[in-house]
Short mmCIF file of C-alpha atoms in Angstrom, two decimals:
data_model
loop_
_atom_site.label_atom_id
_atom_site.label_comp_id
_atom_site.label_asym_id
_atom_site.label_seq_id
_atom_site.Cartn_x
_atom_site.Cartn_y
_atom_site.Cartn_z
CA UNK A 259 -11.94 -8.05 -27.59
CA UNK A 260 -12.32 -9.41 -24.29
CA UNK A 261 -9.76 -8.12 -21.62
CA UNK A 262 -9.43 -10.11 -18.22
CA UNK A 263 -9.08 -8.64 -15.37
CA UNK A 264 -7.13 -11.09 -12.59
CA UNK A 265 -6.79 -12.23 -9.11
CA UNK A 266 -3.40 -11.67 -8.62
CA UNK A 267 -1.38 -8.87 -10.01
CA UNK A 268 2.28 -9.47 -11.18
CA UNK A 269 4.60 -7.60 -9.51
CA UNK A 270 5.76 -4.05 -10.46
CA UNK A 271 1.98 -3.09 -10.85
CA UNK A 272 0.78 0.13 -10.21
CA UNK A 273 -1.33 1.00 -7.74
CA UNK A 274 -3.08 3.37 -9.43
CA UNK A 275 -3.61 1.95 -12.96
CA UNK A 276 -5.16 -1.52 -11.11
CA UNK A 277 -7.37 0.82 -9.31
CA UNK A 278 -8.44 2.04 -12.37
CA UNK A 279 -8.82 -0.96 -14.24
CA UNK A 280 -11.07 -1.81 -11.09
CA UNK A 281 -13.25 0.80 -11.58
CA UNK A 282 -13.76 0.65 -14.98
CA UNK A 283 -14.62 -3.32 -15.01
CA UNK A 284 -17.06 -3.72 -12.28
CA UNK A 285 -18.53 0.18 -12.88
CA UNK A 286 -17.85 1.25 -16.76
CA UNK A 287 -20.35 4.03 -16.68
CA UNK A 288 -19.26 5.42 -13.44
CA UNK A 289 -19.53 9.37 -13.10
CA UNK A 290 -19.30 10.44 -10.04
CA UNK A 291 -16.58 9.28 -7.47
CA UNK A 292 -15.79 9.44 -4.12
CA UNK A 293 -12.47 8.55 -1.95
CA UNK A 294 -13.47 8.54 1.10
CA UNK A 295 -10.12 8.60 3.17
CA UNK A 296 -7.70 10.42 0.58
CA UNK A 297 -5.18 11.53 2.50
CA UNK A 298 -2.76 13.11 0.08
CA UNK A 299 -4.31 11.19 -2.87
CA UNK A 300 -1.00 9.26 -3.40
CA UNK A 301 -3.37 5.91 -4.43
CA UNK A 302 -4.60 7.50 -7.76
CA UNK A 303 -0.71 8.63 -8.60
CA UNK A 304 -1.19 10.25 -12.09
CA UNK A 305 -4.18 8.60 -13.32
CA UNK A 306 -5.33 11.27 -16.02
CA UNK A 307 -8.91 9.50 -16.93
CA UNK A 308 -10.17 9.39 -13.53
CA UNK A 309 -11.87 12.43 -12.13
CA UNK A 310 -12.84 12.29 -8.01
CA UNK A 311 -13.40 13.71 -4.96
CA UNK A 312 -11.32 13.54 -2.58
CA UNK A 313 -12.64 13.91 1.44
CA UNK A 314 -10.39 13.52 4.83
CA UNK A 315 -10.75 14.11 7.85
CA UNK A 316 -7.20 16.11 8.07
CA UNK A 317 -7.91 19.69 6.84
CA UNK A 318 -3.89 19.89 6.30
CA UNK A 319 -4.04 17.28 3.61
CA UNK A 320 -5.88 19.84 1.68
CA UNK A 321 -8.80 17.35 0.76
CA UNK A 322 -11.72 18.70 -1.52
CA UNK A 323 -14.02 18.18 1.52
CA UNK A 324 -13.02 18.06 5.17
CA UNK A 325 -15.05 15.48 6.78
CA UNK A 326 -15.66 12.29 9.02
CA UNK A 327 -16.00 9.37 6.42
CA UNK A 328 -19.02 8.00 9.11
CA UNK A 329 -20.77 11.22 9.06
CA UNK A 330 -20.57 11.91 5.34
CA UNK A 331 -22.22 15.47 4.29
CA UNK A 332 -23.49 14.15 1.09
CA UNK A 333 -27.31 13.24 -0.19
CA UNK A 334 -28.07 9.70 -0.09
CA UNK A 335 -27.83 7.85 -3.44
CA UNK A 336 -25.31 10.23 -4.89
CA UNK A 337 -21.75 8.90 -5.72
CA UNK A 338 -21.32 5.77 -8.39
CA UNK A 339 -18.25 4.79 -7.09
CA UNK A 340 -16.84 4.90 -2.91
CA UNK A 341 -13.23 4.19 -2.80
CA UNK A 342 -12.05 3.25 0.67
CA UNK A 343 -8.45 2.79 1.39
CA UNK A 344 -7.92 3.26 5.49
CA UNK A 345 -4.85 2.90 7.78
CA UNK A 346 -3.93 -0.59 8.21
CA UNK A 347 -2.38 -0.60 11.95
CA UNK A 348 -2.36 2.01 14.07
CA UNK A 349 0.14 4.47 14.71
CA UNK A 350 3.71 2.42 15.10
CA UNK A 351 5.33 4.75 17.84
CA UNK A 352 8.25 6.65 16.67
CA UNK A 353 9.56 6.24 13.39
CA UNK A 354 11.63 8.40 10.56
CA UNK A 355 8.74 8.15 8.34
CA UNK A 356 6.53 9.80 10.76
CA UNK A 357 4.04 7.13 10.22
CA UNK A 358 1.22 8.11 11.39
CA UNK A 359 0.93 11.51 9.66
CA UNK A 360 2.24 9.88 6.65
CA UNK A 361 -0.65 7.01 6.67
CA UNK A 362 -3.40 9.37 7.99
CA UNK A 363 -3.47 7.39 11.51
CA UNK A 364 -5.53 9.58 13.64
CA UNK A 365 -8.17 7.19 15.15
CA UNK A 366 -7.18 5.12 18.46
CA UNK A 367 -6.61 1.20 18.31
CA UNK A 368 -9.12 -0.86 19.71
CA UNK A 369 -7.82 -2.88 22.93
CA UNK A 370 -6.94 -5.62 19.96
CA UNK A 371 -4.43 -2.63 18.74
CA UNK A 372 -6.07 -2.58 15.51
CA UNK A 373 -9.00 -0.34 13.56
CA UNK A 374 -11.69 -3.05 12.86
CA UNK A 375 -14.34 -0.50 15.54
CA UNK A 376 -14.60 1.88 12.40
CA UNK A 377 -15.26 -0.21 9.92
CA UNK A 378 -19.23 -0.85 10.65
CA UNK A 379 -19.77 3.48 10.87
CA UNK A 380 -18.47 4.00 7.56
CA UNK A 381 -20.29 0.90 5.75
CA UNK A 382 -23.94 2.34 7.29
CA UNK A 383 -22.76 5.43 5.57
CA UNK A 384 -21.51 4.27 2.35
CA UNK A 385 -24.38 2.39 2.08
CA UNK A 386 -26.26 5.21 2.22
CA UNK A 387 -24.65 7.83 -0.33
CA UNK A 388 -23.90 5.16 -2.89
CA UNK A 389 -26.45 4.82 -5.76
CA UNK A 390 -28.37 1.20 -5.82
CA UNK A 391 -26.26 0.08 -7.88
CA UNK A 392 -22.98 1.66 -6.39
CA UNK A 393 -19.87 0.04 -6.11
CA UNK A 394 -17.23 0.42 -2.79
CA UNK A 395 -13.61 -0.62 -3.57
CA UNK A 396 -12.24 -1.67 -0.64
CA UNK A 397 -8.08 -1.58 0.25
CA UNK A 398 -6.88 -3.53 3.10
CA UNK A 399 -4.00 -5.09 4.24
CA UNK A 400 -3.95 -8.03 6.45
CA UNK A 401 -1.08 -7.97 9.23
CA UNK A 402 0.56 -9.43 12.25
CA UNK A 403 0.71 -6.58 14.86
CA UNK A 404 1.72 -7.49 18.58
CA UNK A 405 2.36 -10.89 17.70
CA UNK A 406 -1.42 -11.10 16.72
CA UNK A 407 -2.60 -11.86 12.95
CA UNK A 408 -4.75 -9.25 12.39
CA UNK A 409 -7.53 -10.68 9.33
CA UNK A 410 -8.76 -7.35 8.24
CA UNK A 411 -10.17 -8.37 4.84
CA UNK A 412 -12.07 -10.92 6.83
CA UNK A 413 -13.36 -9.00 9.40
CA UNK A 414 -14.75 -6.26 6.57
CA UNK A 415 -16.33 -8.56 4.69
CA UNK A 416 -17.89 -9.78 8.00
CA UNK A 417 -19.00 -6.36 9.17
CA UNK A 418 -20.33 -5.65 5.37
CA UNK A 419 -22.09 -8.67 4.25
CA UNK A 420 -25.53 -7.39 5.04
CA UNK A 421 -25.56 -4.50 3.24
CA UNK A 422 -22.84 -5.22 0.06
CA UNK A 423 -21.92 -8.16 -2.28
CA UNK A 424 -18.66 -9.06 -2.67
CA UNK A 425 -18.19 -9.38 -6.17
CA UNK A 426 -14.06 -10.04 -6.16
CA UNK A 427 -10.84 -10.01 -4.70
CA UNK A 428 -7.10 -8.44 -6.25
CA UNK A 429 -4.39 -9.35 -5.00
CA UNK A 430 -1.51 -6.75 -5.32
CA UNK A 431 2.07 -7.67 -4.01
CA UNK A 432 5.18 -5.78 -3.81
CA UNK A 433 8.98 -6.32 -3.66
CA UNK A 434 9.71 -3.76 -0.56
CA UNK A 435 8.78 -4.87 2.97
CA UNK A 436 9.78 -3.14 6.09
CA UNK A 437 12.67 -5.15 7.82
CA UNK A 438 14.28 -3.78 10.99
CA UNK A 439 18.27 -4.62 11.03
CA UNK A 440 17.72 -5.17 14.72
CA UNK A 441 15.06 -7.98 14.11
CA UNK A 442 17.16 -11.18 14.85
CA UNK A 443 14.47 -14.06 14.17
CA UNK A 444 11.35 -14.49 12.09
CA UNK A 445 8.60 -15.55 13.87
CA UNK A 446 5.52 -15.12 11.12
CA UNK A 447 5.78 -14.39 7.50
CA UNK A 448 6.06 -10.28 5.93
CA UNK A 449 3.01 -9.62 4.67
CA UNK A 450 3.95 -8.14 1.28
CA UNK A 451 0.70 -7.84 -0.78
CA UNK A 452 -2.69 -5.71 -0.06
CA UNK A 453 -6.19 -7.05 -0.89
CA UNK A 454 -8.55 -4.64 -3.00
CA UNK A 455 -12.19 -5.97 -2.41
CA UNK A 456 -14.94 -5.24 -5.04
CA UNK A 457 -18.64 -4.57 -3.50
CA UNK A 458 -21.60 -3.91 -4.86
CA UNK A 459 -24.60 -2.61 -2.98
CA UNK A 460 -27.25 -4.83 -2.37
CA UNK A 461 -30.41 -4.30 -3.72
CA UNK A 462 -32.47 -6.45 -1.23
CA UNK A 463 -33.07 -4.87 1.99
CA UNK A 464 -33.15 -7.90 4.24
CA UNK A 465 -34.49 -8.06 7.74
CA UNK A 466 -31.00 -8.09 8.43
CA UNK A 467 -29.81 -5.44 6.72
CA UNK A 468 -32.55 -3.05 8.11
CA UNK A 469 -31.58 -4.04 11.44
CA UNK A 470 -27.70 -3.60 10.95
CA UNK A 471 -28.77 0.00 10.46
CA UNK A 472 -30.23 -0.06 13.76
CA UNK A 473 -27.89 -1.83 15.44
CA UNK A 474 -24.62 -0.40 13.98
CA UNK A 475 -25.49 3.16 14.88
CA UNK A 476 -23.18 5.87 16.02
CA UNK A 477 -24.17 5.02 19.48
CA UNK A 478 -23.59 1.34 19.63
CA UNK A 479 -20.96 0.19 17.44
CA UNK A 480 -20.00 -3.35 17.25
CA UNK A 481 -17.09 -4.80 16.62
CA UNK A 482 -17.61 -8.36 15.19
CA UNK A 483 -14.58 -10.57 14.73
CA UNK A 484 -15.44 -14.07 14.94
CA UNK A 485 -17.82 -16.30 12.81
CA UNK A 486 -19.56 -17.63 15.92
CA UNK A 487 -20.13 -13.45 17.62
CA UNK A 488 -21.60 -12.81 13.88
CA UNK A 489 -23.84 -15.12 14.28
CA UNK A 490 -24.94 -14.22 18.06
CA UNK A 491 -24.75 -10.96 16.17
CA UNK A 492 -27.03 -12.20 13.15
CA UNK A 493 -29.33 -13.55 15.59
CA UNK A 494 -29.89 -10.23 17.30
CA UNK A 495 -30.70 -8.50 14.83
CA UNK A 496 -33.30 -10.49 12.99
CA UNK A 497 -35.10 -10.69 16.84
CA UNK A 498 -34.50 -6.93 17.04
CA UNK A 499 -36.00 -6.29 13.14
CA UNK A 500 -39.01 -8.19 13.71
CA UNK A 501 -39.80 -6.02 16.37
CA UNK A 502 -39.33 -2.84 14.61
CA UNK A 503 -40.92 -4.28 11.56
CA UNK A 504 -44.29 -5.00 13.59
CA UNK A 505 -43.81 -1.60 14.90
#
């Protein structure tokens, strides 16, 4: 029979049953799976009938492979599945929960104080060790951070259209938001739900997408985040790929 697999999650779901209902609906016959910022894999909780590896960048998370998710030391077409689930803000200054080693913060904040500058290193790289047919599942959470609303589902799917497909968006909320007894006024809404984005790799490679590998290189990374820079952005590139094309 026919099982659906929705939007929006009720609340009280698990983390780690959705994500495998994920990966079992948009990639049945997956084998081989990657998650590519692991931490201490707390996302997969038990999950007994998924089998992955697990890579950080923190050797003292004990990770099967210690490495830079934009300089991955795999083969190119080799994993089935990338799971991606990076910090969502930056390190909050001190806290009992000692949030940054607890989240795995250990990249700097952008001037905008969030970490949209390392999204466009890791997507030339997924792209490039996921099969042709690959799929990247995607966690993010959208927040307000220095009074700023920080869109960070948008700005992936921005930075990732030329290369991926979205093929769908789960939403996951949850009871428990952090609330500071010293807060005395509201002035925007808790965010108290995370996005899980479904990609698959795209099989056409566009002018566009050729030249995002040019242009998004280690060397000069650009952080889009606005409809009318991506399309300055666009625009560069096709001028850029026609000249390497005719090269």
């Amino acid at each position: 029979m026919y099982q659906p697999i929705y939007s929006v999650q009720p609340f009280g779901t698990v983390p780690s049953n959705l994500l495998e209902q994920l990966i079992h609906f948009y990639c049945p016959t997956a084998a081989t799976i990657l998650d590519a910022t692991v931490n201490k894999g707390r996302i997969w909780g038990s999950s007994p009938n998924i089998k992955y590896i697990g890579m950080d960048i923190a050797e003292t998370v004990r990770p099967d492979v210690v490495a830079d998710n934009t300089k991955m030391p795999f083969a190119d077409d080799t994993f089935d599945v990338i799971v991606y689930d990076p910090p969502h803000t930056g390190d909050q200054g001190k806290t009992k929960v000692g949030f940054g080693e607890r989240y795995g913060v250990s990249v700097p904040t952008n001037k905008e104080g969030n970490l949209f500058h390392t999204y466009p290193p890791f997507l030339i790289e997924a792209s490039r060790v996921l099969k042709p047919d690959g799929l990247l599942l995607v966690k993010l959470a959208d927040c307000t951070h220095r009074a700023t609303f920080h869109f960070a589902t948008a700005q992936f799917w921005l930075d990732a259209r030329a290369t991926f497909k979205l093929q769908g968006l789960h939403i996951l909320p949850r009871k428990n938001v952090i609330i500071d007894t010293k807060w005395k006024r509201a002035h925007h809404p808790r965010q108290n739900h995370c996005t899980w984005m479904a990609f698959t790799k795209s099989r056409v490679r566009t002018v566009e997408a050729c030249q995002c590998a040019i242009v998004l290189s280690s060397a000069r990374v650009i952080n889009v985040d606005s409809e009318r820079r991506y399309e300055e952005f666009r625009e560069r590139m096709l001028a850029l790929a026609a000249t390497e094309l005719a090269a």
